[in-house]
Short mmCIF file of C-alpha atoms in Angstrom, two decimals:
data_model
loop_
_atom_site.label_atom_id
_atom_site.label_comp_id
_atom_site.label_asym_id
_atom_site.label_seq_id
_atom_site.Cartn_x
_atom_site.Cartn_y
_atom_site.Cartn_z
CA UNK A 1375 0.00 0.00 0.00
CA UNK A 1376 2.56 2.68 0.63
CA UNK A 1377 4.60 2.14 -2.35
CA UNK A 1378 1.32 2.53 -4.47
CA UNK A 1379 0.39 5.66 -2.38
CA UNK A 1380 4.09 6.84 -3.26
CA UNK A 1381 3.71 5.94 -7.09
CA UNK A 1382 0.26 8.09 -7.06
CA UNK A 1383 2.06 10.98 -5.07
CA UNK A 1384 5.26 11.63 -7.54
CA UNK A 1385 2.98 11.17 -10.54
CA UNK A 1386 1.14 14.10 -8.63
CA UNK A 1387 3.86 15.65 -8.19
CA UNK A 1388 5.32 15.32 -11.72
CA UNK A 1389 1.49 16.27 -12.90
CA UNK A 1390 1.82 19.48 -10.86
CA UNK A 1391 5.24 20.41 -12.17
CA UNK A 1392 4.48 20.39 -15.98
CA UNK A 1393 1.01 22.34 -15.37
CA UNK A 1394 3.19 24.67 -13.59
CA UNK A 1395 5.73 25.06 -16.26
CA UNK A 1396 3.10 24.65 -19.39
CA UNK A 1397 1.01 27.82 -17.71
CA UNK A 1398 3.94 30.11 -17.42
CA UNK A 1399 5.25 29.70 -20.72
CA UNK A 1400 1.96 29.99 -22.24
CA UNK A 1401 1.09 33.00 -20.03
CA UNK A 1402 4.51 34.63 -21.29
CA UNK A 1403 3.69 33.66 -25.37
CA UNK A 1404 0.71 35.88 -25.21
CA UNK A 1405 0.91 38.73 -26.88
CA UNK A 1406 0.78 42.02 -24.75
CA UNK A 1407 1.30 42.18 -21.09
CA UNK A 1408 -0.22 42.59 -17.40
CA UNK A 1409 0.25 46.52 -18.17
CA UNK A 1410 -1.64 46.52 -21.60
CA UNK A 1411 -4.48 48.68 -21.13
CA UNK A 1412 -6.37 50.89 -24.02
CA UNK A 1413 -4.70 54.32 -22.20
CA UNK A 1414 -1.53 54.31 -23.09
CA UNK A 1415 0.90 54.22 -20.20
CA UNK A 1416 3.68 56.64 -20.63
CA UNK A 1417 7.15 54.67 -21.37
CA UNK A 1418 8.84 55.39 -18.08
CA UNK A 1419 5.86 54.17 -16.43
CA UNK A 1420 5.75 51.05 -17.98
CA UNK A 1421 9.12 50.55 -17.45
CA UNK A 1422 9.82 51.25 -14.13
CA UNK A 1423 6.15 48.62 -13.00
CA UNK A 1424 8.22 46.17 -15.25
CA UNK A 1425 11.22 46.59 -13.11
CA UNK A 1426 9.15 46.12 -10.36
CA UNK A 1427 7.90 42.79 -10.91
CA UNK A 1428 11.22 41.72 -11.92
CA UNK A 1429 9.16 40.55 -15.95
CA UNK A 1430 12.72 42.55 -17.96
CA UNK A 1431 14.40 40.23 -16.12
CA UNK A 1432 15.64 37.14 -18.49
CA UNK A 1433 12.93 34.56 -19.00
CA UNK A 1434 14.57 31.35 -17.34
CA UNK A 1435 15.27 33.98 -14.26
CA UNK A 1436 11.56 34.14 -13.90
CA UNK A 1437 10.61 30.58 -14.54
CA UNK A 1438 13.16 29.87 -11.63
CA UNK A 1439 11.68 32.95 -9.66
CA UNK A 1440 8.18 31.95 -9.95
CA UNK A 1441 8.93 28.30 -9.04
CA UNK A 1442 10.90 28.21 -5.81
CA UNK A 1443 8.17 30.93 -5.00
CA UNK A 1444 5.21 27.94 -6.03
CA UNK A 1445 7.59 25.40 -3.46
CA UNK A 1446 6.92 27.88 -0.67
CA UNK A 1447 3.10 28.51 -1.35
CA UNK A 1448 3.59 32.16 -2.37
CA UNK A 1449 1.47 32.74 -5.57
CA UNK A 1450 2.81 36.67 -6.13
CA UNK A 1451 1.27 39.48 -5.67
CA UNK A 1452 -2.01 40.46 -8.20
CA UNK A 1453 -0.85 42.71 -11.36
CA UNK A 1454 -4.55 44.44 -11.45
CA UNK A 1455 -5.81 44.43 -7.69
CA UNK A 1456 -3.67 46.62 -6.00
CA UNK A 1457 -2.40 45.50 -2.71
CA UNK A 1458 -3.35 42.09 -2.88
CA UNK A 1459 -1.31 38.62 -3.40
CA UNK A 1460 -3.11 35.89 -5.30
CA UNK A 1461 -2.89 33.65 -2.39
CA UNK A 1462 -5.65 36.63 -0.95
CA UNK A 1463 -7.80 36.20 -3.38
CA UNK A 1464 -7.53 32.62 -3.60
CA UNK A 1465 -8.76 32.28 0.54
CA UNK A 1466 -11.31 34.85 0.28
CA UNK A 1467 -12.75 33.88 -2.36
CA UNK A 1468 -12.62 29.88 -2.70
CA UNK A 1469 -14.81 29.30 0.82
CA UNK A 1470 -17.63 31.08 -1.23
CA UNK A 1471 -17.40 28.65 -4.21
CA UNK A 1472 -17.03 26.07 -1.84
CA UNK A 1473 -19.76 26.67 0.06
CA UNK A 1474 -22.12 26.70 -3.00
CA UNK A 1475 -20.19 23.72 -4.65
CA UNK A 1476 -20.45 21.53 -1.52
CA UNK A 1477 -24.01 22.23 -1.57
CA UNK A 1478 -24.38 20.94 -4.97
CA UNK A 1479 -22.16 17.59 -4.60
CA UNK A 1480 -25.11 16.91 -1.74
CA UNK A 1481 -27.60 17.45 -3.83
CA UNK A 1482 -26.20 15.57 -6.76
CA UNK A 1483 -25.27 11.98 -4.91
CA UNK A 1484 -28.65 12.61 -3.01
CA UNK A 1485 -30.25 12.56 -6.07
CA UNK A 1486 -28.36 10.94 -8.79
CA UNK A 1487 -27.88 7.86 -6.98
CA UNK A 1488 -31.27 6.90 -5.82
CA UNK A 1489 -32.25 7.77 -9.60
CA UNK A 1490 -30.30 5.52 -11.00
CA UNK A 1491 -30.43 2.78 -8.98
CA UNK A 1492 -34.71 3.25 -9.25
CA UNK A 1493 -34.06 3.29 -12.92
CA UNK A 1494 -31.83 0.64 -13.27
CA UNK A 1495 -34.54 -1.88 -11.04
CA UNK A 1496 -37.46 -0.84 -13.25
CA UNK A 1497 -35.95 -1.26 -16.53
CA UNK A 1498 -38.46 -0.22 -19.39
CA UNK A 1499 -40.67 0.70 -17.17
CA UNK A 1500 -42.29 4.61 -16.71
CA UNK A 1501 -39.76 5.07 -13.70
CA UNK A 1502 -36.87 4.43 -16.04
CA UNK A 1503 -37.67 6.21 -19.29
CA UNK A 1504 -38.60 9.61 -16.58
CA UNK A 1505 -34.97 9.03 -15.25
CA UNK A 1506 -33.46 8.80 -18.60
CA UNK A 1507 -35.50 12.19 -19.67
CA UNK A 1508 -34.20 13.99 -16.86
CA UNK A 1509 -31.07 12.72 -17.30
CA UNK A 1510 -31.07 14.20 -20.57
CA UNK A 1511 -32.46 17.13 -20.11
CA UNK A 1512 -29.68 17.64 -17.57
CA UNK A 1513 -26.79 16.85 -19.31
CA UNK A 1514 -27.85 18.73 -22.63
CA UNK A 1515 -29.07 21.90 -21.29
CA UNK A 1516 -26.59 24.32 -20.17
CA UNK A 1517 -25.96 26.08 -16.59
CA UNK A 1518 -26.85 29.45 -17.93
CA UNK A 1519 -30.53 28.15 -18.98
CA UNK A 1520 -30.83 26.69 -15.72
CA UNK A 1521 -29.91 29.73 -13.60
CA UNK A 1522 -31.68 32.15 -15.86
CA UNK A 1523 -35.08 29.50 -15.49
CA UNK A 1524 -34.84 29.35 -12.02
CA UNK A 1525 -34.15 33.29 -11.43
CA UNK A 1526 -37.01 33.87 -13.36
CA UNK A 1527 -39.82 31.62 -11.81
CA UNK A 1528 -38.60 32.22 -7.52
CA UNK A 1529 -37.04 35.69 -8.27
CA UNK A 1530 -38.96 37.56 -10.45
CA UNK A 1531 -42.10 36.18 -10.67
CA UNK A 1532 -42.61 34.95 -7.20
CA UNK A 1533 -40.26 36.73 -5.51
CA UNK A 1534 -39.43 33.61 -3.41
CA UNK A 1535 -35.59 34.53 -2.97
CA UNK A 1536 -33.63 37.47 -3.95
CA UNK A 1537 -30.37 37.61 -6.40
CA UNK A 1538 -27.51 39.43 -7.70
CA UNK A 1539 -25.66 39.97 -4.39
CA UNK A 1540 -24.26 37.50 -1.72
CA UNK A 1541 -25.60 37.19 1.41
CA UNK A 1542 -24.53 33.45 2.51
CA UNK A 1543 -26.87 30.43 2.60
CA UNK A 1544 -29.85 32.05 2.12
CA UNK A 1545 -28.39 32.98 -1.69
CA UNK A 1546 -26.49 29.68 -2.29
CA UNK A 1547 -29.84 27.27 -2.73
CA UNK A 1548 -30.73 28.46 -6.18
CA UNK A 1549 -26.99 28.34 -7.62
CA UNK A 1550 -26.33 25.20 -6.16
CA UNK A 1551 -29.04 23.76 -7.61
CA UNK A 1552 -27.70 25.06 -11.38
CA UNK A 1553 -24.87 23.62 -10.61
CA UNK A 1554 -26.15 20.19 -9.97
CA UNK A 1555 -28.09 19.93 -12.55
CA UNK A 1556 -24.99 18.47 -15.10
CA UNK A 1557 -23.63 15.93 -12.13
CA UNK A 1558 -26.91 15.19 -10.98
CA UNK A 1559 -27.76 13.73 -14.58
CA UNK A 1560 -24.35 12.33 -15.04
CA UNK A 1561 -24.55 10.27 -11.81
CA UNK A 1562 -27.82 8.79 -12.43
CA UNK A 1563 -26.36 7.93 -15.67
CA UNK A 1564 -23.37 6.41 -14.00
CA UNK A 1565 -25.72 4.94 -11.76
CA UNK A 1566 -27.93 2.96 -13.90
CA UNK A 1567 -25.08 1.65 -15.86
CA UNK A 1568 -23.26 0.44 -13.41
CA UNK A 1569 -26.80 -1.57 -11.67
CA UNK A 1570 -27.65 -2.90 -14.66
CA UNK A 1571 -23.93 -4.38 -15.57
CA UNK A 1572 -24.26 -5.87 -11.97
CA UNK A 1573 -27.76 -6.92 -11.21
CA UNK A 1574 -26.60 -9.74 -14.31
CA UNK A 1575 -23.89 -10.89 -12.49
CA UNK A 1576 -23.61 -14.24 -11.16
CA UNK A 1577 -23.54 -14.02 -7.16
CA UNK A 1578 -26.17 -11.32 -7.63
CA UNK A 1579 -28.35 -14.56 -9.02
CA UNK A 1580 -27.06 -16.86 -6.01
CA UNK A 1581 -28.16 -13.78 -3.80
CA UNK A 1582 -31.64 -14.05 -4.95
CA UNK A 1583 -31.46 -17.93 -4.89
CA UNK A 1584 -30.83 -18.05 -1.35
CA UNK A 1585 -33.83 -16.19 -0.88
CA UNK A 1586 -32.12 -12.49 -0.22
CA UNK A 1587 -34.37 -9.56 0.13
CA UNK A 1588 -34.79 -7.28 -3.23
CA UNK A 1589 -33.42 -4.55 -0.62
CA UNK A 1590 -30.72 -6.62 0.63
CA UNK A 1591 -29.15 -7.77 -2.83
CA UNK A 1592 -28.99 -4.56 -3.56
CA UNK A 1593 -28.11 -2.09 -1.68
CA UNK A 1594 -25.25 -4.85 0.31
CA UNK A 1595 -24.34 -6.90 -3.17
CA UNK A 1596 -24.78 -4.59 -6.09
CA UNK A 1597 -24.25 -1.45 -5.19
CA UNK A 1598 -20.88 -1.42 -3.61
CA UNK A 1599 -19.61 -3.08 -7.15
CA UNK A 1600 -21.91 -0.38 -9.26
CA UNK A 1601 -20.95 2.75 -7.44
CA UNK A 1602 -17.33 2.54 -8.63
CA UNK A 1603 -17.96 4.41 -11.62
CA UNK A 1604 -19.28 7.14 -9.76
CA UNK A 1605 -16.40 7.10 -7.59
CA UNK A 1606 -13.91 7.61 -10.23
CA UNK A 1607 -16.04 10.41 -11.32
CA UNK A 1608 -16.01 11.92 -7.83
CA UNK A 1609 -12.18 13.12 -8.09
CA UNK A 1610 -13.07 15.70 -11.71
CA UNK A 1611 -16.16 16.63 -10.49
CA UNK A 1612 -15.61 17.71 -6.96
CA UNK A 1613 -12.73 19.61 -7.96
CA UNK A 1614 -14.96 21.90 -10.63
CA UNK A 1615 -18.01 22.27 -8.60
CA UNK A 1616 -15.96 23.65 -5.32
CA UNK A 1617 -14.16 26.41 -7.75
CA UNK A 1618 -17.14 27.44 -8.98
CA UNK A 1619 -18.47 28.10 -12.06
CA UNK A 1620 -17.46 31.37 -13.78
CA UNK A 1621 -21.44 31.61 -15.48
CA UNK A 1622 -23.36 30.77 -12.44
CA UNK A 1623 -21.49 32.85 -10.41
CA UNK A 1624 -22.24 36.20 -12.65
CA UNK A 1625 -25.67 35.60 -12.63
CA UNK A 1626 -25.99 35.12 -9.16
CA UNK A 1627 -24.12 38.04 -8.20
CA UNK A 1628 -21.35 35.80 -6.45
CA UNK A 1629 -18.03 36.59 -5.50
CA UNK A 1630 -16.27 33.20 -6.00
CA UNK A 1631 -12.89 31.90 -7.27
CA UNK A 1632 -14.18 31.77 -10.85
CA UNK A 1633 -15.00 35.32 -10.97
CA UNK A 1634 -12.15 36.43 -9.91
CA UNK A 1635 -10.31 34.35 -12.45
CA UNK A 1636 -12.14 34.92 -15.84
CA UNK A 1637 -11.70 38.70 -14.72
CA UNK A 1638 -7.94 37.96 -14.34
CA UNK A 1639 -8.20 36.56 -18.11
CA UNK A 1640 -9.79 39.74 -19.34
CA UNK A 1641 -7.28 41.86 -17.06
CA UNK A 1642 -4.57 39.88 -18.44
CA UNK A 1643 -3.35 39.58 -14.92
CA UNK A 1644 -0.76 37.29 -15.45
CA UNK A 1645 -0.38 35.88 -11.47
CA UNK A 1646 -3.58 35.70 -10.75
CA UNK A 1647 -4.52 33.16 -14.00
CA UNK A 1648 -1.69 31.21 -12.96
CA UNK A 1649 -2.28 30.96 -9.30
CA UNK A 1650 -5.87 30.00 -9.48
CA UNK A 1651 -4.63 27.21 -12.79
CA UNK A 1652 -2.13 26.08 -10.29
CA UNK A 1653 -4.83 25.81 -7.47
CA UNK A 1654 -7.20 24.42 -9.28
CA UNK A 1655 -4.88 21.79 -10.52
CA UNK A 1656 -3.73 20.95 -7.12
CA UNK A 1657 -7.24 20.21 -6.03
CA UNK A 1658 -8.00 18.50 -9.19
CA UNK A 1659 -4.63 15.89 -8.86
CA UNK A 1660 -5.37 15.54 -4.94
CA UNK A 1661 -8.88 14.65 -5.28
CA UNK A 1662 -7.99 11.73 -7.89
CA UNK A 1663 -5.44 11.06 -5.46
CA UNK A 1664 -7.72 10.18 -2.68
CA UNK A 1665 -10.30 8.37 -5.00
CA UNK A 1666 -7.26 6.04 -6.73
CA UNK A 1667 -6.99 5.40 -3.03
CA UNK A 1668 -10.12 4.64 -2.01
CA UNK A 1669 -10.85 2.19 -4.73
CA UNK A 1670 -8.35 0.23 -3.64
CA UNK A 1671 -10.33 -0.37 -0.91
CA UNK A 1672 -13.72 -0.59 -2.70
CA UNK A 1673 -12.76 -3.24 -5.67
CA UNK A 1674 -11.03 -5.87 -4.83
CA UNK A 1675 -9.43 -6.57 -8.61
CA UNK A 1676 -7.19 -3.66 -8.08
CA UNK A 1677 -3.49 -4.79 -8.00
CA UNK A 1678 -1.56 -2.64 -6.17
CA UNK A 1679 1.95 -2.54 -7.69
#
């Protein structure tokens, strides 16, 4: 076990490093700079804030800058938001996204699972073509449809909740439920896949021989073998619903990591889009870290080498 938790944690490691290196380069190909604005800055200006920053200093002296910096946890300092670093930005505004993205992973397993497994069970019946439907509809129709729907029927119309500024729970029910919609679907998908692969399975027929409850077979036989699917899925997806998405957040009025970081694009605020790439990576690689580890422990044919 540890020498396959070691193997995971330097291809982690080695994952981390080329993100790292691929986003500065890329960041320094693009043409213009952190300074390019439509007023022109006079030349000294410019100059002296590139001095600053150390960016007229050879390229390979940054790259080496920018990376011990990344092995102590200091992101730089923000180009366009004066007197702030990016690791700032990154803890004020993360806990937001992850309050409304941890809200939404609920909601999804609450709901995706059950779906699936009640679709899977009733197989060509009403129950199962509804779930598929839903499904669809989830999966095809996009977050910005969803939000504007839903801040049209409890916001405008009934006046049921109020939008377009933060003010905590009470304003993260409606885009947490946008953003489940995708995973919700996706799960359920996952879901009923993985029951019906199972439920033909041979000791799922020697459960029912032996006179099993319906109950028992499945939620103590089949499930634990048709939930890894969903597991592996768990890693990608709880890493993009807890930073947020950029959409939902603008039309909710909320003030969360991927806000601040499609603004950073437009600002061409060179730190910022590589601290919150470098963040998000991080939580993307560690999540799949932790699921690679816990199906060890949930199937039984993985080999750990």
């Amino acid at each position: 076990m540890q020498k396959y938790i070691l193997q995971r944690v330097g291809a982690s490691l080695l994952t981390l490093f080329v993100v790292i290196t691929l986003t500065f380069f890329m960041m320094r190909a693009i043409p213009g700079g952190p300074f390019t604005d439509e007023r022109a800055i006079p030349s000294y200006v410019l100059e002296k804030m590139m001095t600053r920053y150390g960016l007229n200093d050879p390229i390979y002296i940054q790259y080496g800058r920018y990376l011990w910096n990344v092995l102590k946890f200091d992101l730089g300092p923000s180009y366009r938001y004066e007197g702030m670093t990016v690791n700032e930005i990154i803890a004020s505004s993360f806990p937001t996204s992850c309050m409304v993205g941890s809200i939404a992973l609920i909601i999804s397993l609450l709901i995706g699972i059950p779906a699936g497994i009640i679709s899977a069970l009733n197989r060509g019946k009403w129950q199962d073509r509804l779930a598929i439907i839903l499904a669809t509809l989830g999966i095809t129709i996009p977050n910005f449809v969803i939000a504007t729907a839903l801040v049209y029927f409890f916001a405008y119309k009934y006046g049921l909740v109020t939008v377009g500024f933060w003010e905590g729970w009470s304003t993260a029910i409606l885009p947490a439920i946008t953003l489940a919609g995708y995973p919700t679907a996706f799960i359920s998908r996952l879901t009923r896949s993985g029951m019906l692969e199972v439920m033909q399975q041979d000791y799922i027929r020697t459960a029912y021989s032996k006179g099993l409850r319906e109950r028992t077979v499945v939620y103590i036989h089949a499930l634990k073998n048709a939930i890894i699917p969903v597991i592996t899925y768990l890693g990608p997806l709880t890493a993009g619903i807890l930073t947020g998405s950029f959409v939902v957040e603008q039309v909710f009025g909320i003030p969360g990591l991927g806000t601040f970081f499609v603004t950073s694009i437009t600002n061409r605020d060179y730190t910022t889009i590589m601290g919150v790439t470098i963040f998000y990576s991080a939580l993307l690689v560690f999540l799949n870290l932790v699921v690679d580890i816990c199906l060890v422990f949930v199937d039984a044919r993985i080999k750990l080498k």
